[in-house]
């Protein structure tokens, strides 16, 4: 799954920096664990047969289901998952007599057991036994109790039930456009149980037969291809029967009902469709090209061909996540799949290419091989995150995906340096805990650790390990050990030792280098961002050590063990950069003279990802109080001519963070002056032909344009105003690449008249990219009455609930609007909480991590104590931690910033 804070707003890298400080990642140590909600076991499903009849107008559905199960031992009760569905009847039919005729059935394989259909006929009611149904709402479970004990062995459960098409974007739910209604599904992690009674745990894999009975005017899409489509059973309906799925987990089942139109292609013999509501089918072609290329590349990479007879990628109008890897039927929010192939913006195309590559990686890592339990979610998400960069970079080598990954790694290591972080592999039991574990640690830290290991063992060796792992667990389940054992065996290197350290321990190491003239002494410790805050539990992570593949630039990699005291690389090398390719998941702290040499040669000797890594290390050390902010600003100015857009975004994004988190109002003005002075010429120089490759130049211009506009450069603001007026008049601006940046800058000073126009654009735009830009721009207006209007708009039914929280979170994250937004959130919490899925509340809790005062910290603490969110417990701890970090940072660095600015003014 691609979670929505990546899909909307934060996904685009430069925007991610602009909203720096929004603690979108969630981490921390859970306390007060609620009781486990796992199924009791002893029953294994083998096959589901489902017939679902939705009534879109009434927002209800009826279900008929059989589940073929195997009982390990005789029992009078079977417990499975069910939530918000009304069970009408349950019957059990044994495969033989009530006395167990095949007491030895205990294997998941079918060996030696006659297929159920041979011994149980659907009309065989003579041995059927009805069940008494009891529901446990809290546990989301139903228990079927039988008078006579069911024997061990095979058994068929026949269930009739009714459900509602909800508006909470989970389970089987209703999605609407202006023209009609759709019935769509989203089951990961624990919501298949809202659509059909099921053994809703990832290890309980089964095959599925799906039948949908829908209105004559509706189409139906599911995991597999359609095998028959016939009129009936009543006038005005047709019955769509889909082929049987391979063994798979319940959370990967999908079915969609409504009116979808698709563009079609083929790759390696597999038909691929990209589908959307009819008005948007023109925006499906870019994604179709991506999907075709990706399928071919992955068939090669994994050595196992994509196994299903078709692949659909479908954009759904209302969708909480970014996208979801249902086997054979991947669903997306519109903005992560649909983009104009010819005129679409580069960030929008990048987002689609990456999301398609991410979801399709799951077809192997997630769908074919599935983690046995959610504690190893990272085996899904870390892999897909790592793979998405690899594939997108291969497809579009000029689009700087590797630099984006370096930016994400920096942000992730900053989060992981908080006191309340968590290990990649952590115990999760309840749906709320599972939900909360879809965080930056599971996605981005795991992805970065996988990239580090691949870089160390070598790409081809690593691939062989992945292939061995997938082949060994095809259509089954696996654990972290299964993966690193496969890699260890293939490579002959201690991959297991390295990965255990990074996967099972929380936090990020810092490697400290020095130089005594004859050798390079090295030490390591856990890096904590603000360990100096008193009362921090476990600050310093004393005793925690890693085995780290450390790759010196221009030398081979070496393993830094907990015992290593000096690097194998001697001091003969004047220039020593200890994170070659920026692939290592660790911070590096150099001796002052080592750092000076690196900085002097940064632009020529370091690659763009390495420069981003260097900026990140120095930023982190400054935040930890180990260097003054002036030194960091010196580094920013040292890279001001950097020709790479992502490096520039990274450097200028930190300046914005300094303005937000450290500077007083007066110092902010002086810092703006420095930005104008230092970067104005760089921007002006870019207008001429400079040999830069097109996409990079456009992005570089947009970055500098934004920074200068924010710093108040009059010419830039005038240009932004012209572009925005052109856009609002419905024409194309001269520079489409800067349209979004121009709108954001203009809105900051915008009046009610402009707001009206932007609002109309947000409501009328059919292109999801333009619509998102317009929505986001609404949050840029700073006039107090307009901020309130945006907040009211966000909780109105004019905004899809999937987008509601994003607007609020953006307003919470920015210095200029956060006070108004926070007051509104507290006053209107009931409306906000009621409007959308629980996830949205969690994201708002995360956004409060951008605050920076004792007063706000105490308010956040007491407000969410009074309004608790089950899936935001760690998130809240993390936000409090983040506010504390900022308070500490401001106190320590505000005088340092003033000192540096004084020196600058004297120049
Ligand atoms: Zn995913």
Coordinates of C-alpha atoms in Angstrom, one line a residue, residues 27-480:
X27 CA 7.1 6.3 15.6
X28 CA 7.4 5.7 19.3
X29 CA 7.0 3.2 22.0
X30 CA 3.4 2.0 22.6
X31 CA 2.3 1.7 26.2
X32 CA -0.9 0.4 27.7
X33 CA -1.4 -2.2 25.0
X34 CA -4.9 -3.4 24.5
X35 CA -5.7 -7.0 24.4
X36 CA -4.7 -9.1 21.4
X37 CA -7.3 -9.6 18.7
X38 CA -5.8 -12.5 16.9
X39 CA -8.1 -15.4 15.9
X40 CA -7.8 -18.4 18.2
X41 CA -6.4 -20.8 15.5
X42 CA -7.2 -24.4 14.9
X43 CA -9.2 -23.6 11.7
X44 CA -7.6 -23.0 8.3
X45 CA -9.5 -21.6 5.3
X46 CA -8.7 -23.2 2.0
X47 CA -11.3 -21.6 -0.4
X48 CA -13.9 -18.9 -0.4
X49 CA -16.8 -18.6 -2.9
X50 CA -18.4 -15.2 -2.7
X51 CA -21.5 -13.8 -4.4
X52 CA -22.1 -10.2 -3.6
X53 CA -25.1 -8.1 -4.7
X54 CA -24.6 -4.4 -4.1
X55 CA -27.4 -1.9 -4.1
X56 CA -25.6 1.4 -4.8
X57 CA -28.6 3.5 -4.3
X58 CA -29.6 2.1 -0.9
X59 CA -25.9 1.9 0.0
X60 CA -26.2 -1.7 1.1
X61 CA -25.1 -5.1 -0.2
X62 CA -26.1 -8.8 0.3
X63 CA -23.6 -11.6 0.4
X64 CA -23.7 -15.3 0.0
X65 CA -20.5 -17.1 0.9
X66 CA -19.1 -20.5 1.3
X67 CA -15.8 -21.1 3.1
X68 CA -14.1 -24.4 2.9
X69 CA -12.0 -24.9 6.0
X70 CA -9.9 -27.6 7.7
X71 CA -10.4 -28.1 11.4
X72 CA -7.3 -29.4 13.3
X73 CA -9.5 -31.0 16.0
X74 CA -13.2 -31.7 16.6
X75 CA -14.9 -28.5 17.8
X76 CA -18.3 -27.0 18.6
X77 CA -17.2 -23.5 17.7
X78 CA -15.5 -21.6 14.9
X79 CA -14.4 -18.0 15.3
X80 CA -13.6 -15.8 12.4
X81 CA -13.6 -12.0 11.7
X82 CA -16.6 -9.9 10.9
X83 CA -17.3 -6.2 11.4
X84 CA -20.4 -4.1 10.6
X85 CA -22.1 -6.9 8.8
X86 CA -25.3 -8.7 9.8
X87 CA -25.1 -12.4 9.5
X88 CA -28.4 -13.9 8.5
X89 CA -27.6 -17.7 8.6
X90 CA -24.7 -20.1 8.9
X91 CA -24.6 -23.7 8.1
X92 CA -21.8 -26.2 8.4
X93 CA -21.5 -29.3 6.3
X94 CA -18.8 -31.8 7.0
X95 CA -16.8 -33.5 4.3
X96 CA -17.7 -36.9 5.8
X97 CA -19.6 -38.2 8.7
X98 CA -19.8 -36.2 11.9
X99 CA -17.2 -38.6 13.3
X100 CA -13.9 -37.6 11.9
X101 CA -13.1 -40.0 9.1
X102 CA -9.7 -38.5 8.3
X103 CA -8.2 -37.6 11.6
X104 CA -4.8 -37.1 10.1
X105 CA -5.7 -33.9 8.1
X106 CA -3.3 -31.5 9.6
X107 CA -1.4 -30.2 6.7
X108 CA -2.1 -27.1 4.6
X109 CA -1.3 -29.1 1.5
X110 CA -4.0 -31.0 -0.3
X111 CA -2.0 -34.1 -0.6
X112 CA -4.0 -37.3 -0.2
X113 CA -7.2 -35.5 0.6
X114 CA -10.0 -35.8 -1.9
X115 CA -11.1 -32.3 -3.1
X116 CA -14.1 -31.0 -1.1
X117 CA -16.3 -30.7 -4.1
X118 CA -16.1 -34.4 -4.6
X119 CA -17.6 -35.2 -1.2
X120 CA -19.8 -32.2 -0.5
X121 CA -22.5 -31.1 -2.9
X122 CA -24.0 -27.7 -2.5
X123 CA -27.5 -29.1 -2.2
X124 CA -26.4 -31.7 0.3
X125 CA -28.3 -30.4 3.3
X126 CA -28.7 -33.8 5.0
X127 CA -25.6 -33.3 7.0
X128 CA -25.9 -29.6 7.4
X129 CA -25.9 -28.1 10.8
X130 CA -27.0 -24.6 11.6
X131 CA -24.9 -22.4 13.9
X132 CA -25.7 -19.9 16.6
X133 CA -23.9 -16.7 15.8
X134 CA -22.4 -14.4 18.5
X135 CA -20.6 -11.2 17.6
X136 CA -17.8 -9.5 19.5
X137 CA -17.9 -6.0 18.2
X138 CA -14.7 -4.9 19.9
X139 CA -12.7 -7.8 18.7
X140 CA -14.3 -7.7 15.2
X141 CA -15.0 -11.4 15.5
X142 CA -18.0 -13.7 15.0
X143 CA -18.2 -17.1 16.7
X144 CA -20.4 -19.8 15.2
X145 CA -21.5 -22.3 17.8
X146 CA -22.8 -25.8 16.9
X147 CA -24.8 -28.2 19.0
X148 CA -23.0 -31.2 17.7
X149 CA -19.2 -31.1 17.6
X150 CA -17.8 -30.6 14.1
X151 CA -15.2 -33.3 13.3
X152 CA -11.6 -32.6 12.5
X153 CA -10.9 -32.3 8.8
X154 CA -12.6 -30.6 5.9
X155 CA -15.8 -28.7 6.4
X156 CA -17.8 -26.2 4.4
X157 CA -19.4 -23.1 6.0
X158 CA -22.3 -21.5 4.1
X159 CA -23.1 -18.0 5.2
X160 CA -25.7 -15.5 4.2
X161 CA -25.2 -11.9 5.4
X162 CA -26.0 -8.2 4.7
X163 CA -23.8 -5.2 4.9
X164 CA -23.7 -1.5 4.4
X165 CA -21.7 0.4 1.8
X166 CA -20.1 2.8 4.3
X167 CA -18.5 6.3 3.7
X168 CA -15.4 5.6 5.7
X169 CA -13.2 4.6 2.8
X170 CA -12.6 1.1 4.1
X171 CA -14.1 -2.3 3.6
X172 CA -16.7 -2.3 0.8
X173 CA -17.6 1.4 0.6
X174 CA -19.4 4.0 -1.5
X175 CA -17.5 6.4 -3.7
X176 CA -19.3 9.2 -5.6
X177 CA -18.8 11.4 -8.6
X178 CA -21.2 14.2 -9.8
X179 CA -22.8 11.6 -12.1
X180 CA -23.1 8.4 -10.2
X181 CA -22.2 6.1 -7.4
X182 CA -19.5 3.5 -7.2
X183 CA -19.0 0.5 -4.8
X184 CA -15.3 -0.1 -4.2
X185 CA -13.0 -1.9 -1.7
X186 CA -10.0 -1.2 0.4
X187 CA -9.1 -4.1 2.8
X188 CA -5.5 -3.6 4.0
X189 CA -4.9 -4.2 6.8
X190 CA -8.0 -5.5 8.6
X191 CA -11.1 -4.5 6.6
X192 CA -11.9 -7.5 4.4
X193 CA -14.0 -8.5 7.5
X194 CA -16.3 -5.5 6.7
X195 CA -17.1 -7.0 3.3
X196 CA -17.3 -10.7 4.1
X197 CA -16.9 -12.9 7.2
X198 CA -13.4 -14.2 6.9
X199 CA -10.2 -15.5 8.5
X200 CA -8.8 -12.0 8.1
X201 CA -5.1 -12.6 8.9
X202 CA -2.3 -12.6 6.3
X203 CA -1.1 -16.1 7.0
X204 CA -4.5 -17.6 6.4
X205 CA -4.3 -17.7 2.7
X206 CA -6.9 -19.2 0.5
X207 CA -8.3 -19.2 -3.1
X208 CA -11.3 -17.1 -4.0
X209 CA -14.1 -17.4 -6.4
X210 CA -15.9 -14.1 -6.9
X211 CA -19.3 -13.4 -8.4
X212 CA -20.8 -9.9 -8.5
X213 CA -24.5 -9.3 -9.3
X214 CA -24.7 -5.7 -10.5
X215 CA -27.1 -3.3 -12.2
X216 CA -27.3 -3.5 -16.0
X217 CA -25.6 -0.1 -16.3
X218 CA -22.6 -1.1 -14.1
X219 CA -19.3 -2.7 -14.9
X220 CA -17.4 -4.9 -12.4
X221 CA -13.7 -5.4 -11.9
X222 CA -12.0 -7.8 -9.5
X223 CA -8.7 -9.6 -9.0
X224 CA -9.1 -12.1 -11.8
X225 CA -10.5 -11.9 -15.4
X226 CA -14.1 -12.3 -16.1
X227 CA -15.1 -15.9 -17.1
X228 CA -18.8 -15.2 -17.7
X229 CA -21.2 -12.2 -17.8
X230 CA -24.9 -13.1 -18.1
X231 CA -28.2 -11.3 -17.7
X232 CA -30.1 -12.0 -14.5
X233 CA -30.8 -13.4 -12.1
X234 CA -33.5 -10.7 -12.2
X235 CA -34.5 -8.2 -14.8
X236 CA -32.1 -5.2 -14.8
X237 CA -29.2 -7.1 -13.3
X238 CA -26.3 -9.0 -14.7
X239 CA -24.1 -11.6 -13.1
X240 CA -20.3 -11.3 -13.5
X241 CA -18.3 -14.4 -12.6
X242 CA -14.5 -14.1 -12.2
X243 CA -11.8 -16.8 -12.5
X244 CA -10.5 -18.4 -9.3
X245 CA -7.5 -16.6 -7.7
X246 CA -4.3 -18.3 -6.6
X247 CA -3.8 -18.7 -2.8
X248 CA -3.6 -15.3 -1.4
X249 CA -4.4 -13.3 1.8
X250 CA -7.8 -11.7 2.4
X251 CA -6.5 -8.2 2.5
X252 CA -5.6 -8.5 -1.2
X253 CA -9.1 -9.2 -2.4
X254 CA -10.8 -6.4 -4.4
X255 CA -14.0 -5.8 -6.3
X256 CA -15.2 -2.6 -7.9
X257 CA -18.6 -1.8 -9.2
X258 CA -19.7 1.2 -11.3
X259 CA -18.8 2.8 -14.6
X260 CA -15.1 2.6 -15.4
X261 CA -13.4 3.2 -18.8
X262 CA -10.0 1.8 -19.5
X263 CA -7.1 2.2 -21.9
X264 CA -5.5 -1.1 -22.8
X265 CA -2.1 -2.5 -23.6
X266 CA 0.0 -5.7 -23.2
X267 CA 3.4 -6.6 -21.7
X268 CA 5.1 -10.0 -21.9
X269 CA 1.8 -11.4 -23.1
X270 CA -0.2 -10.0 -20.2
X271 CA -3.2 -7.7 -20.9
X272 CA -2.9 -4.5 -18.8
X273 CA -5.6 -1.9 -18.4
X274 CA -5.6 1.5 -16.7
X275 CA -9.1 2.5 -15.7
X276 CA -10.8 5.6 -14.4
X277 CA -14.2 7.2 -14.3
X278 CA -15.2 7.9 -18.0
X279 CA -14.3 11.6 -17.9
X280 CA -10.7 10.9 -17.0
X281 CA -9.8 8.0 -19.3
X282 CA -7.7 10.5 -21.3
X283 CA -5.3 10.7 -18.4
X284 CA -4.5 7.0 -18.2
X285 CA -1.8 6.7 -20.9
X286 CA 1.2 7.7 -18.9
X287 CA 0.5 5.1 -16.3
X288 CA -0.2 2.5 -18.9
X289 CA 3.3 3.1 -20.4
X290 CA 4.8 2.8 -16.9
X291 CA 2.9 -0.3 -16.1
X292 CA 4.0 -2.1 -19.3
X293 CA 7.6 -1.3 -18.8
X294 CA 7.5 -2.2 -15.1
X295 CA 5.9 -5.6 -15.7
X296 CA 8.5 -6.5 -18.2
X297 CA 11.4 -5.3 -15.9
X298 CA 10.0 -7.1 -12.9
X299 CA 9.4 -10.4 -14.8
X300 CA 13.2 -10.3 -15.5
X301 CA 14.2 -9.2 -12.0
X302 CA 12.3 -11.7 -10.0
X303 CA 12.7 -14.7 -12.3
X304 CA 9.1 -15.6 -11.8
X305 CA 6.7 -14.2 -14.3
X306 CA 3.6 -12.3 -13.2
X307 CA 1.2 -15.2 -12.7
X308 CA -2.3 -13.8 -13.4
X309 CA -4.0 -13.6 -16.8
X310 CA -4.5 -9.8 -16.5
X311 CA -3.5 -6.8 -14.6
X312 CA -5.8 -3.8 -13.9
X313 CA -4.8 -0.5 -12.4
X314 CA -7.9 1.5 -11.4
X315 CA -8.2 5.1 -10.2
X316 CA -10.9 5.5 -7.6
X317 CA -12.6 8.9 -6.9
X318 CA -12.6 8.4 -3.1
X319 CA -9.6 6.7 -1.7
X320 CA -7.9 7.0 1.6
X321 CA -4.5 5.5 0.9
X322 CA -2.2 6.5 -2.0
X323 CA -2.7 3.2 -3.7
X324 CA -3.3 -0.5 -2.9
X325 CA -1.7 -3.6 -4.4
X326 CA -4.7 -5.9 -4.6
X327 CA -3.5 -8.9 -6.6
X328 CA -4.4 -8.3 -10.3
X329 CA -6.5 -5.2 -9.5
X330 CA -4.4 -2.4 -8.1
X331 CA -6.4 0.6 -6.9
X332 CA -5.1 4.2 -6.7
X333 CA -6.3 7.6 -5.7
X334 CA -6.8 9.6 -8.9
X335 CA -3.7 11.8 -8.3
X336 CA -1.3 8.9 -8.1
X337 CA -2.4 7.3 -11.3
X338 CA -3.8 9.9 -13.6
X339 CA -1.7 12.5 -15.3
X340 CA -1.7 14.2 -18.7
X341 CA 0.9 12.3 -20.7
X342 CA 1.8 15.4 -22.8
X343 CA 1.3 18.4 -20.5
X344 CA 1.4 17.0 -17.0
X345 CA 3.9 18.5 -14.6
X346 CA 7.1 16.6 -13.9
X347 CA 6.3 16.1 -10.1
X348 CA 3.0 14.7 -11.1
X349 CA 4.5 12.2 -13.6
X350 CA 7.2 11.3 -11.1
X351 CA 4.6 10.5 -8.5
X352 CA 2.7 8.3 -10.9
X353 CA 5.8 6.4 -12.2
X354 CA 6.9 5.8 -8.6
X355 CA 3.5 4.7 -7.3
X356 CA 3.0 2.3 -10.2
X357 CA 6.5 0.9 -9.6
X358 CA 5.8 0.6 -5.9
X359 CA 2.5 -1.2 -6.2
X360 CA 3.6 -3.5 -8.9
X361 CA 6.7 -4.6 -6.8
X362 CA 4.1 -5.7 -4.2
X363 CA 2.7 -8.2 -6.8
X364 CA 5.7 -10.3 -5.9
X365 CA 6.7 -8.9 -2.5
X366 CA 3.4 -8.9 -0.7
X367 CA 1.0 -10.7 -3.0
X368 CA 3.0 -13.8 -4.1
X369 CA 5.1 -13.9 -0.9
X370 CA 3.3 -12.3 2.1
X371 CA 4.6 -11.6 5.6
X372 CA 3.3 -14.1 8.1
X373 CA 2.1 -11.3 10.4
X374 CA 2.1 -7.5 10.4
X375 CA 5.2 -7.2 12.6
X376 CA 7.1 -7.9 9.3
X377 CA 5.1 -5.3 7.3
X378 CA 8.5 -3.9 6.3
X379 CA 9.0 -7.0 4.1
X380 CA 6.2 -5.5 2.0
X381 CA 6.7 -1.8 2.3
X382 CA 10.5 -1.5 2.7
X383 CA 11.0 -3.6 -0.4
X384 CA 8.4 -1.8 -2.5
X385 CA 9.9 1.6 -1.4
X386 CA 13.4 0.5 -2.4
X387 CA 12.2 -1.1 -5.6
X388 CA 10.1 1.9 -6.7
X389 CA 13.2 4.1 -6.7
X390 CA 15.2 1.4 -8.6
X391 CA 12.6 1.0 -11.3
X392 CA 11.6 4.6 -11.7
X393 CA 15.3 5.6 -12.0
X394 CA 15.7 2.9 -14.7
X395 CA 12.7 4.1 -16.6
X396 CA 13.5 7.8 -16.3
X397 CA 17.2 8.3 -15.6
X398 CA 17.0 12.1 -15.8
X399 CA 14.3 12.5 -13.2
X400 CA 16.6 12.4 -10.1
X401 CA 14.9 9.6 -8.2
X402 CA 18.1 8.6 -6.5
X403 CA 18.5 12.1 -5.2
X404 CA 14.9 12.0 -4.0
X405 CA 15.7 8.8 -2.1
X406 CA 18.7 10.6 -0.5
X407 CA 16.4 13.4 0.7
X408 CA 13.9 10.9 2.1
X409 CA 16.7 9.0 3.9
X410 CA 17.8 12.2 5.6
X411 CA 14.3 12.9 6.8
X412 CA 13.9 9.4 8.0
X413 CA 17.2 9.4 9.9
X414 CA 16.1 12.6 11.6
X415 CA 12.9 11.0 12.7
X416 CA 14.8 7.8 13.7
X417 CA 17.0 10.0 15.9
X418 CA 14.1 11.0 18.0
X419 CA 13.8 9.4 21.5
X420 CA 10.4 7.8 20.7
X421 CA 11.4 6.0 17.5
X422 CA 10.7 2.3 17.1
X423 CA 12.5 -0.7 15.6
X424 CA 11.5 -1.7 12.0
X425 CA 10.3 -5.0 13.4
X426 CA 8.0 -4.4 16.3
X427 CA 5.1 -6.2 18.0
X428 CA 1.7 -5.2 16.7
X429 CA -1.5 -6.9 17.6
X430 CA -4.6 -4.8 17.3
X431 CA -6.0 -3.2 14.1
X432 CA -5.1 0.3 15.5
X433 CA -1.5 -0.8 16.2
X434 CA -1.3 -2.4 12.7
X435 CA -2.7 0.8 11.2
X436 CA -0.2 3.0 13.0
X437 CA 2.7 0.8 11.9
X438 CA 2.4 2.0 8.3
X439 CA 4.9 4.7 9.0
X440 CA 8.2 6.1 7.7
X441 CA 10.1 3.4 9.6
X442 CA 8.3 0.5 7.8
X443 CA 8.6 2.3 4.5
X444 CA 11.6 4.5 4.3
X445 CA 13.9 3.2 6.9
X446 CA 13.4 -0.4 5.8
X447 CA 13.8 0.8 2.1
X448 CA 17.1 2.5 3.0
X449 CA 18.4 -0.5 4.9
X450 CA 17.6 -2.8 2.0
X451 CA 19.4 -0.3 -0.4
X452 CA 22.4 -0.3 1.9
X453 CA 22.6 -4.1 1.9
X454 CA 22.2 -4.3 -1.9
X455 CA 25.0 -1.8 -2.4
X456 CA 27.3 -3.8 0.0
X457 CA 26.7 -7.4 -1.4
X458 CA 26.4 -6.2 -5.0
X459 CA 23.3 -5.8 -7.2
X460 CA 23.4 -9.1 -8.9
X461 CA 24.1 -11.2 -5.8
X462 CA 21.4 -9.4 -4.0
X463 CA 19.0 -10.1 -6.8
X464 CA 19.8 -13.8 -6.6
X465 CA 18.9 -13.7 -2.9
X466 CA 15.6 -12.0 -3.6
X467 CA 14.8 -14.6 -6.3
X468 CA 15.7 -17.5 -3.9
X469 CA 13.4 -16.0 -1.2
X470 CA 10.5 -15.5 -3.6
X471 CA 10.8 -19.0 -5.1
X472 CA 11.0 -20.6 -1.7
X473 CA 7.8 -18.9 -0.4
X474 CA 5.7 -18.7 -3.6
X475 CA 2.0 -18.3 -2.6
X476 CA 3.0 -18.7 1.0
X477 CA 4.2 -16.6 3.9
X478 CA 7.6 -15.6 5.1
X479 CA 9.4 -13.8 7.9
X480 CA 12.4 -11.5 8.2

